[in-house]
Every structure is written in structure tokens, then in C-alpha cells.
Amino acid sequence: EAFNNNIKLKTLKAQKENEIEEYLSTLDEDKEYSRYLINGTLDHSYKHLKELKKNNSKLEKLIAKRNVVEQKRMEGLNKVLEAKEKVVTTVNAAMVAAYWLIGKQLYEAQNSVDSTYGKKLIQYTSEQLQKEFGAGFTERNLRNMRQFYECFPNWHSVSAELSWTHYRLLIRIKEQEKRDYYVKECVDCAWSVRQLERQMNSFYYERILATNE
């Protein structure tokens, strides 16, 4: 009986050892499978990241190329705007010069003839100029041109940086010192016509004088 029991224990032990080995074998297989899955996932992730990096590189190159194109377009636009500004400035300077000369001729003509002819001179000149050049030469505008010359009899005191619209406001100022001050401020501070008008209406010159006293 003792012998049989001993055999049974050995048999049971052998079975348990076999079960343990099978279990461990299963674990090894699971480990191998897990390692396969992990390696496969890592490989896939690496390939994906590599592809993503490649796409990002293409995108960066595309963005860089687009930025270059956009920069060139902006440079071209800036050149057009600069050219337009130069044209406007040139036309404006020519207009101011022409109006000053017309004002000078009107002033000298009216002061060299009798008063009756002098009064009709602006009307006649307006009619002739409008026939040839259009509606910009009304009697009112011609009077402004004559007044322009009267306020700025020295051509060198006329600034090419100011427009005719600037000067139409400036000739309303009777005091030469005050008018010269506004001319200087317009040039130095690059005032627009609207800014000049606002400063004149707010008595900017008078307020500066009051501050300095």
C-alpha cells in the first residue's frame, strides 16, 4: 500500500510538472506574441512617423515656396503703390505750379489795366480755359489761383509736398506769420488736408501761442 501511494505521488508530481511546463510554455508563447505585436506596432509607428516627417517636409517646402510667391507679390504691389504715389506727387506738383503761374498772370494783368477790364478778365479767362481744359477753371477757382499768388508771391516759398487742396485752405489765412506756421507744420508733420482743416478749426496756432506766453 505504501508502495502504491508512493507511485501515485510521483505520478501526480509528474503531472503537475507537466502542467507547469505547459503553462510556462504558454507564457513564453504569449511573450513572443506580445513582443511581435509590440515590434510590429513600433515598426508601424516608425513608418508612420517617417511618412509624417516626409509629408511635413513637403508641406514646409510648399509653405516656404508660397511665402516667397506672396513676398514677391507684396513687393510688386508695393512698387505699384510707390509708383502711383510718385505719379500723384508729380501731377500734384505740376498742378500747383500751373495754378501759381495762372494766378501770377491774372494778378499782373489785372494790375496793369483799368478796373473795368480787370473785372471782366477773370470771366473771359474762365470761359476760354473751360472750353479747352474743362470745368476745373471756374471763376471761383481762378480767383483762388490769383489769391494763391498773392499769398505766395515767391515761388521758392511754395512747397511741392503740399497739394492744391492744402493751399486752398492756407490762402484763407490772412496773417502771413500764421500761414507760414501752418505750412511748416503741414510739411514737417505730413498733415493731410483733413488734419490741416481740423487744426485750423481748433485754433491750433492760437493755442500754441498761448502755451508759449
PDB file of C-alpha atoms in Angstrom:
ATOM      1  CA  GLU A   1       0.000   0.000   0.000  1.00  0.00           C
ATOM      2  CA  ALA A   2       2.791   2.374   0.901  1.00  0.00           C
ATOM      3  CA  PHE A   3       4.429   1.483  -2.403  1.00  0.00           C
ATOM      4  CA  ASN A   4       1.240   2.301  -4.329  1.00  0.00           C
ATOM      5  CA  ASN A   5       0.871   5.604  -2.582  1.00  0.00           C
ATOM      6  CA  ASN A   6       4.440   6.498  -3.450  1.00  0.00           C
ATOM      7  CA  ILE A   7       3.773   5.719  -7.119  1.00  0.00           C
ATOM      8  CA  LYS A   8       0.623   7.848  -7.066  1.00  0.00           C
ATOM      9  CA  LEU A   9       2.527  10.791  -5.568  1.00  0.00           C
ATOM     10  CA  LYS A  10       5.261  10.528  -8.234  1.00  0.00           C
ATOM     11  CA  THR A  11       2.629  10.325 -10.960  1.00  0.00           C
ATOM     12  CA  LEU A  12       0.759  13.355  -9.545  1.00  0.00           C
ATOM     13  CA  LYS A  13       4.027  15.251  -9.231  1.00  0.00           C
ATOM     14  CA  ALA A  14       4.918  14.442 -12.814  1.00  0.00           C
ATOM     15  CA  GLN A  15       1.500  15.647 -13.984  1.00  0.00           C
ATOM     16  CA  LYS A  16       1.884  18.901 -12.056  1.00  0.00           C
ATOM     17  CA  GLU A  17       5.355  19.434 -13.501  1.00  0.00           C
ATOM     18  CA  ASN A  18       3.977  18.850 -16.982  1.00  0.00           C
ATOM     19  CA  GLU A  19       1.173  21.330 -16.337  1.00  0.00           C
ATOM     20  CA  ILE A  20       3.659  23.868 -15.034  1.00  0.00           C
ATOM     21  CA  GLU A  21       5.874  23.395 -18.089  1.00  0.00           C
ATOM     22  CA  GLU A  22       2.894  23.765 -20.405  1.00  0.00           C
ATOM     23  CA  TYR A  23       1.837  26.914 -18.568  1.00  0.00           C
ATOM     24  CA  LEU A  24       5.340  28.358 -18.739  1.00  0.00           C
ATOM     25  CA  SER A  25       5.465  27.410 -22.396  1.00  0.00           C
ATOM     26  CA  THR A  26       2.201  29.226 -22.904  1.00  0.00           C
ATOM     27  CA  LEU A  27       3.658  32.272 -21.156  1.00  0.00           C
ATOM     28  CA  ASP A  28       6.678  32.163 -23.422  1.00  0.00           C
ATOM     29  CA  GLU A  29       4.438  31.988 -26.452  1.00  0.00           C
ATOM     30  CA  ASP A  30       2.413  34.907 -25.112  1.00  0.00           C
ATOM     31  CA  LYS A  31       5.627  36.804 -24.556  1.00  0.00           C
ATOM     32  CA  GLU A  32       6.744  36.094 -28.086  1.00  0.00           C
ATOM     33  CA  TYR A  33       3.378  37.124 -29.446  1.00  0.00           C
ATOM     34  CA  SER A  34       3.357  40.217 -27.303  1.00  0.00           C
ATOM     35  CA  ARG A  35       6.887  41.010 -28.463  1.00  0.00           C
ATOM     36  CA  TYR A  36       5.742  40.503 -32.057  1.00  0.00           C
ATOM     37  CA  LEU A  37       2.787  42.804 -31.542  1.00  0.00           C
ATOM     38  CA  ILE A  38       4.910  45.449 -29.855  1.00  0.00           C
ATOM     39  CA  ASN A  39       7.619  45.274 -32.504  1.00  0.00           C
ATOM     40  CA  GLY A  40       5.003  45.348 -35.232  1.00  0.00           C
ATOM     41  CA  THR A  41       3.323  48.343 -33.647  1.00  0.00           C
ATOM     42  CA  LEU A  42       6.665  50.109 -33.228  1.00  0.00           C
ATOM     43  CA  ASP A  43       7.587  49.368 -36.835  1.00  0.00           C
ATOM     44  CA  HIS A  44       4.229  50.704 -37.997  1.00  0.00           C
ATOM     45  CA  SER A  45       4.562  53.748 -35.781  1.00  0.00           C
ATOM     46  CA  TYR A  46       8.095  54.349 -37.039  1.00  0.00           C
ATOM     47  CA  LYS A  47       6.947  54.085 -40.648  1.00  0.00           C
ATOM     48  CA  HIS A  48       4.020  56.379 -39.898  1.00  0.00           C
ATOM     49  CA  LEU A  49       6.280  58.936 -38.219  1.00  0.00           C
ATOM     50  CA  LYS A  50       8.738  58.694 -41.094  1.00  0.00           C
ATOM     51  CA  GLU A  51       5.936  59.282 -43.582  1.00  0.00           C
ATOM     52  CA  LEU A  52       4.581  62.101 -41.458  1.00  0.00           C
ATOM     53  CA  LYS A  53       8.022  63.720 -41.327  1.00  0.00           C
ATOM     54  CA  LYS A  54       8.292  63.366 -45.084  1.00  0.00           C
ATOM     55  CA  ASN A  55       4.877  64.969 -45.569  1.00  0.00           C
ATOM     56  CA  ASN A  56       5.766  67.729 -43.125  1.00  0.00           C
ATOM     57  CA  SER A  57       8.940  68.386 -45.074  1.00  0.00           C
ATOM     58  CA  LYS A  58       6.896  68.646 -48.283  1.00  0.00           C
ATOM     59  CA  LEU A  59       4.418  70.931 -46.524  1.00  0.00           C
ATOM     60  CA  GLU A  60       7.197  73.144 -45.193  1.00  0.00           C
ATOM     61  CA  LYS A  61       8.699  73.419 -48.672  1.00  0.00           C
ATOM     62  CA  LEU A  62       5.267  74.236 -50.105  1.00  0.00           C
ATOM     63  CA  ILE A  63       4.667  76.872 -47.421  1.00  0.00           C
ATOM     64  CA  ALA A  64       8.141  78.333 -47.990  1.00  0.00           C
ATOM     65  CA  LYS A  65       7.511  78.467 -51.742  1.00  0.00           C
ATOM     66  CA  ARG A  66       4.123  80.083 -51.170  1.00  0.00           C
ATOM     67  CA  ASN A  67       5.709  82.618 -48.807  1.00  0.00           C
ATOM     68  CA  VAL A  68       8.258  83.503 -51.481  1.00  0.00           C
ATOM     69  CA  VAL A  69       5.485  83.965 -54.035  1.00  0.00           C
ATOM     70  CA  GLU A  70       3.461  86.041 -51.571  1.00  0.00           C
ATOM     71  CA  GLN A  71       6.506  88.136 -50.722  1.00  0.00           C
ATOM     72  CA  LYS A  72       7.178  88.789 -54.398  1.00  0.00           C
ATOM     73  CA  ARG A  73       3.527  89.674 -54.910  1.00  0.00           C
ATOM     74  CA  MET A  74       3.637  92.130 -51.990  1.00  0.00           C
ATOM     75  CA  GLU A  75       6.893  93.604 -53.278  1.00  0.00           C
ATOM     76  CA  GLY A  76       5.281  94.043 -56.678  1.00  0.00           C
ATOM     77  CA  LEU A  77       2.213  95.632 -55.094  1.00  0.00           C
ATOM     78  CA  ASN A  78       4.402  97.976 -53.038  1.00  0.00           C
ATOM     79  CA  LYS A  79       6.270  99.001 -56.173  1.00  0.00           C
ATOM     80  CA  VAL A  80       2.972  99.724 -57.920  1.00  0.00           C
ATOM     81  CA  LEU A  81       1.776 101.790 -54.946  1.00  0.00           C
ATOM     82  CA  GLU A  82       5.092 103.637 -54.768  1.00  0.00           C
ATOM     83  CA  ALA A  83       4.945 104.343 -58.480  1.00  0.00           C
ATOM     84  CA  LYS A  84       1.359 105.523 -58.147  1.00  0.00           C
ATOM     85  CA  GLU A  85       2.332 107.773 -55.248  1.00  0.00           C
ATOM     86  CA  LYS A  86       5.193 109.226 -57.286  1.00  0.00           C
ATOM     87  CA  VAL A  87       2.831 109.861 -60.203  1.00  0.00           C
ATOM     88  CA  VAL A  88       0.293 111.529 -57.896  1.00  0.00           C
ATOM     89  CA  THR A  89       3.049 113.647 -56.331  1.00  0.00           C
ATOM     90  CA  THR A  90       4.384 114.635 -59.754  1.00  0.00           C
ATOM     91  CA  VAL A  91       0.933 115.509 -61.078  1.00  0.00           C
ATOM     92  CA  ASN A  92       0.127 117.432 -57.907  1.00  0.00           C
ATOM     93  CA  ALA A  93       3.375 119.404 -58.097  1.00  0.00           C
ATOM     94  CA  ALA A  94       2.696 120.227 -61.743  1.00  0.00           C
ATOM     95  CA  MET A  95      -0.852 121.326 -60.876  1.00  0.00           C
ATOM     96  CA  VAL A  96       0.339 123.597 -58.050  1.00  0.00           C
ATOM     97  CA  ALA A  97       2.975 125.115 -60.343  1.00  0.00           C
ATOM     98  CA  ALA A  98       0.450 125.694 -63.146  1.00  0.00           C
ATOM     99  CA  TYR A  99      -2.093 127.295 -60.807  1.00  0.00           C
ATOM    100  CA  TRP A 100       0.585 129.551 -59.302  1.00  0.00           C
ATOM    101  CA  LEU A 101       1.613 130.730 -62.795  1.00  0.00           C
ATOM    102  CA  ILE A 102      -2.011 131.352 -63.812  1.00  0.00           C
ATOM    103  CA  GLY A 103      -2.538 133.281 -60.585  1.00  0.00           C
ATOM    104  CA  LYS A 104       0.603 135.320 -61.259  1.00  0.00           C
ATOM    105  CA  GLN A 105      -0.519 136.183 -64.794  1.00  0.00           C
ATOM    106  CA  LEU A 106      -4.000 137.157 -63.609  1.00  0.00           C
ATOM    107  CA  TYR A 107      -2.594 139.302 -60.815  1.00  0.00           C
ATOM    108  CA  GLU A 108      -0.147 141.117 -63.105  1.00  0.00           C
ATOM    109  CA  ALA A 109      -2.733 141.547 -65.883  1.00  0.00           C
ATOM    110  CA  GLN A 110      -5.380 142.957 -63.564  1.00  0.00           C
ATOM    111  CA  ASN A 111      -2.914 145.394 -62.030  1.00  0.00           C
ATOM    112  CA  SER A 112      -1.731 146.662 -65.414  1.00  0.00           C
ATOM    113  CA  VAL A 113      -5.137 147.527 -66.940  1.00  0.00           C
ATOM    114  CA  ASP A 114      -8.103 149.641 -65.908  1.00  0.00           C
ATOM    115  CA  SER A 115     -10.501 148.225 -63.286  1.00  0.00           C
ATOM    116  CA  THR A 116     -13.352 147.653 -65.771  1.00  0.00           C
ATOM    117  CA  TYR A 117     -11.287 145.344 -67.970  1.00  0.00           C
ATOM    118  CA  GLY A 118      -9.722 143.770 -64.898  1.00  0.00           C
ATOM    119  CA  LYS A 119     -13.106 142.626 -63.598  1.00  0.00           C
ATOM    120  CA  LYS A 120     -14.003 141.031 -66.930  1.00  0.00           C
ATOM    121  CA  LEU A 121     -10.579 139.416 -67.308  1.00  0.00           C
ATOM    122  CA  ILE A 122     -11.306 136.524 -64.910  1.00  0.00           C
ATOM    123  CA  GLN A 123     -14.682 135.868 -66.552  1.00  0.00           C
ATOM    124  CA  TYR A 124     -13.169 135.841 -70.049  1.00  0.00           C
ATOM    125  CA  THR A 125     -10.174 133.704 -68.973  1.00  0.00           C
ATOM    126  CA  SER A 126     -12.517 131.232 -67.242  1.00  0.00           C
ATOM    127  CA  GLU A 127     -14.641 130.835 -70.365  1.00  0.00           C
ATOM    128  CA  GLN A 128     -11.607 130.239 -72.574  1.00  0.00           C
ATOM    129  CA  LEU A 129      -9.887 127.798 -70.240  1.00  0.00           C
ATOM    130  CA  GLN A 130     -13.055 125.781 -69.596  1.00  0.00           C
ATOM    131  CA  LYS A 131     -13.606 125.387 -73.331  1.00  0.00           C
ATOM    132  CA  GLU A 132     -10.126 123.951 -73.720  1.00  0.00           C
ATOM    133  CA  PHE A 133      -9.448 122.167 -70.399  1.00  0.00           C
ATOM    134  CA  GLY A 134     -12.802 121.518 -68.731  1.00  0.00           C
ATOM    135  CA  ALA A 135     -14.678 122.605 -65.627  1.00  0.00           C
ATOM    136  CA  GLY A 136     -11.655 122.984 -63.332  1.00  0.00           C
ATOM    137  CA  PHE A 137     -11.207 126.627 -64.299  1.00  0.00           C
ATOM    138  CA  THR A 138     -14.302 128.317 -62.939  1.00  0.00           C
ATOM    139  CA  GLU A 139     -14.191 131.988 -61.975  1.00  0.00           C
ATOM    140  CA  ARG A 140     -14.042 130.984 -58.316  1.00  0.00           C
ATOM    141  CA  ASN A 141     -11.039 128.732 -58.933  1.00  0.00           C
ATOM    142  CA  LEU A 142      -9.278 131.441 -60.907  1.00  0.00           C
ATOM    143  CA  ARG A 143      -9.772 133.859 -58.015  1.00  0.00           C
ATOM    144  CA  ASN A 144      -8.272 131.239 -55.731  1.00  0.00           C
ATOM    145  CA  MET A 145      -5.275 130.974 -58.077  1.00  0.00           C
ATOM    146  CA  ARG A 146      -4.786 134.729 -58.065  1.00  0.00           C
ATOM    147  CA  GLN A 147      -5.056 134.763 -54.269  1.00  0.00           C
ATOM    148  CA  PHE A 148      -2.607 131.866 -54.140  1.00  0.00           C
ATOM    149  CA  TYR A 149      -0.041 134.008 -55.917  1.00  0.00           C
ATOM    150  CA  GLU A 150      -0.815 136.989 -53.702  1.00  0.00           C
ATOM    151  CA  CYS A 151      -0.195 134.891 -50.564  1.00  0.00           C
ATOM    152  CA  PHE A 152       2.906 133.200 -52.005  1.00  0.00           C
ATOM    153  CA  PRO A 153       4.464 135.699 -54.448  1.00  0.00           C
ATOM    154  CA  ASN A 154       7.844 133.975 -54.100  1.00  0.00           C
ATOM    155  CA  TRP A 155       7.730 130.611 -55.876  1.00  0.00           C
ATOM    156  CA  HIS A 156      10.506 129.237 -53.659  1.00  0.00           C
ATOM    157  CA  SER A 157       8.170 129.538 -50.663  1.00  0.00           C
ATOM    158  CA  VAL A 158       5.745 127.088 -52.292  1.00  0.00           C
ATOM    159  CA  SER A 159       6.255 123.520 -51.099  1.00  0.00           C
ATOM    160  CA  ALA A 160       5.953 120.697 -53.626  1.00  0.00           C
ATOM    161  CA  GLU A 161       4.904 118.408 -50.745  1.00  0.00           C
ATOM    162  CA  LEU A 162       1.561 120.164 -50.325  1.00  0.00           C
ATOM    163  CA  SER A 163      -1.396 119.704 -52.631  1.00  0.00           C
ATOM    164  CA  TRP A 164      -3.555 122.355 -54.232  1.00  0.00           C
ATOM    165  CA  THR A 165      -6.274 121.439 -51.715  1.00  0.00           C
ATOM    166  CA  HIS A 166      -3.828 122.264 -48.893  1.00  0.00           C
ATOM    167  CA  TYR A 167      -3.187 125.653 -50.443  1.00  0.00           C
ATOM    168  CA  ARG A 168      -6.882 126.402 -50.902  1.00  0.00           C
ATOM    169  CA  LEU A 169      -7.191 126.157 -47.113  1.00  0.00           C
ATOM    170  CA  LEU A 170      -3.978 128.052 -46.410  1.00  0.00           C
ATOM    171  CA  ILE A 171      -4.888 131.073 -48.540  1.00  0.00           C
ATOM    172  CA  ARG A 172      -7.882 131.671 -46.258  1.00  0.00           C
ATOM    173  CA  ILE A 173      -5.415 132.693 -43.540  1.00  0.00           C
ATOM    174  CA  LYS A 174      -4.786 136.437 -43.754  1.00  0.00           C
ATOM    175  CA  GLU A 175      -1.820 136.685 -41.370  1.00  0.00           C
ATOM    176  CA  GLN A 176       1.395 135.672 -43.139  1.00  0.00           C
ATOM    177  CA  GLU A 177       3.147 134.527 -39.944  1.00  0.00           C
ATOM    178  CA  LYS A 178       0.220 132.267 -39.074  1.00  0.00           C
ATOM    179  CA  ARG A 179       0.014 130.958 -42.631  1.00  0.00           C
ATOM    180  CA  ASP A 180       3.760 130.234 -42.728  1.00  0.00           C
ATOM    181  CA  TYR A 181       3.454 128.368 -39.433  1.00  0.00           C
ATOM    182  CA  TYR A 182       0.733 126.072 -40.816  1.00  0.00           C
ATOM    183  CA  VAL A 183       2.753 125.472 -43.991  1.00  0.00           C
ATOM    184  CA  LYS A 184       5.750 124.392 -41.908  1.00  0.00           C
ATOM    185  CA  GLU A 185       3.610 122.102 -39.715  1.00  0.00           C
ATOM    186  CA  CYS A 186       1.994 120.536 -42.789  1.00  0.00           C
ATOM    187  CA  VAL A 187       5.393 119.716 -44.285  1.00  0.00           C
ATOM    188  CA  ASP A 188       7.153 118.654 -41.061  1.00  0.00           C
ATOM    189  CA  CYS A 189       4.262 116.552 -39.727  1.00  0.00           C
ATOM    190  CA  ALA A 190       2.944 115.369 -43.112  1.00  0.00           C
ATOM    191  CA  TRP A 191      -0.558 116.635 -42.339  1.00  0.00           C
ATOM    192  CA  SER A 192      -3.319 115.557 -44.660  1.00  0.00           C
ATOM    193  CA  VAL A 193      -5.849 118.118 -45.855  1.00  0.00           C
ATOM    194  CA  ARG A 194      -8.312 116.856 -43.256  1.00  0.00           C
ATOM    195  CA  GLN A 195      -5.734 117.197 -40.478  1.00  0.00           C
ATOM    196  CA  LEU A 196      -4.867 120.719 -41.570  1.00  0.00           C
ATOM    197  CA  GLU A 197      -8.527 121.721 -41.621  1.00  0.00           C
ATOM    198  CA  ARG A 198      -9.103 120.199 -38.177  1.00  0.00           C
ATOM    199  CA  GLN A 199      -6.107 122.019 -36.704  1.00  0.00           C
ATOM    200  CA  MET A 200      -7.199 125.326 -38.213  1.00  0.00           C
ATOM    201  CA  ASN A 201     -10.763 124.907 -36.912  1.00  0.00           C
ATOM    202  CA  SER A 202      -9.454 124.060 -33.433  1.00  0.00           C
ATOM    203  CA  PHE A 203      -7.268 127.215 -33.390  1.00  0.00           C
ATOM    204  CA  TYR A 204      -4.094 125.167 -33.095  1.00  0.00           C
ATOM    205  CA  TYR A 205      -1.826 128.139 -33.846  1.00  0.00           C
ATOM    206  CA  GLU A 206      -3.506 130.336 -31.225  1.00  0.00           C
ATOM    207  CA  ARG A 207      -3.278 127.572 -28.610  1.00  0.00           C
ATOM    208  CA  ILE A 208       0.460 127.141 -29.306  1.00  0.00           C
ATOM    209  CA  LEU A 209       0.984 130.882 -28.900  1.00  0.00           C
ATOM    210  CA  ALA A 210      -0.948 130.880 -25.629  1.00  0.00           C
ATOM    211  CA  THR A 211       1.162 127.987 -24.327  1.00  0.00           C
ATOM    212  CA  ASN A 212       4.412 129.805 -25.157  1.00  0.00           C
ATOM    213  CA  GLU A 213       3.403 133.005 -23.416  1.00  0.00           C
TER     214      GLU A 213
END
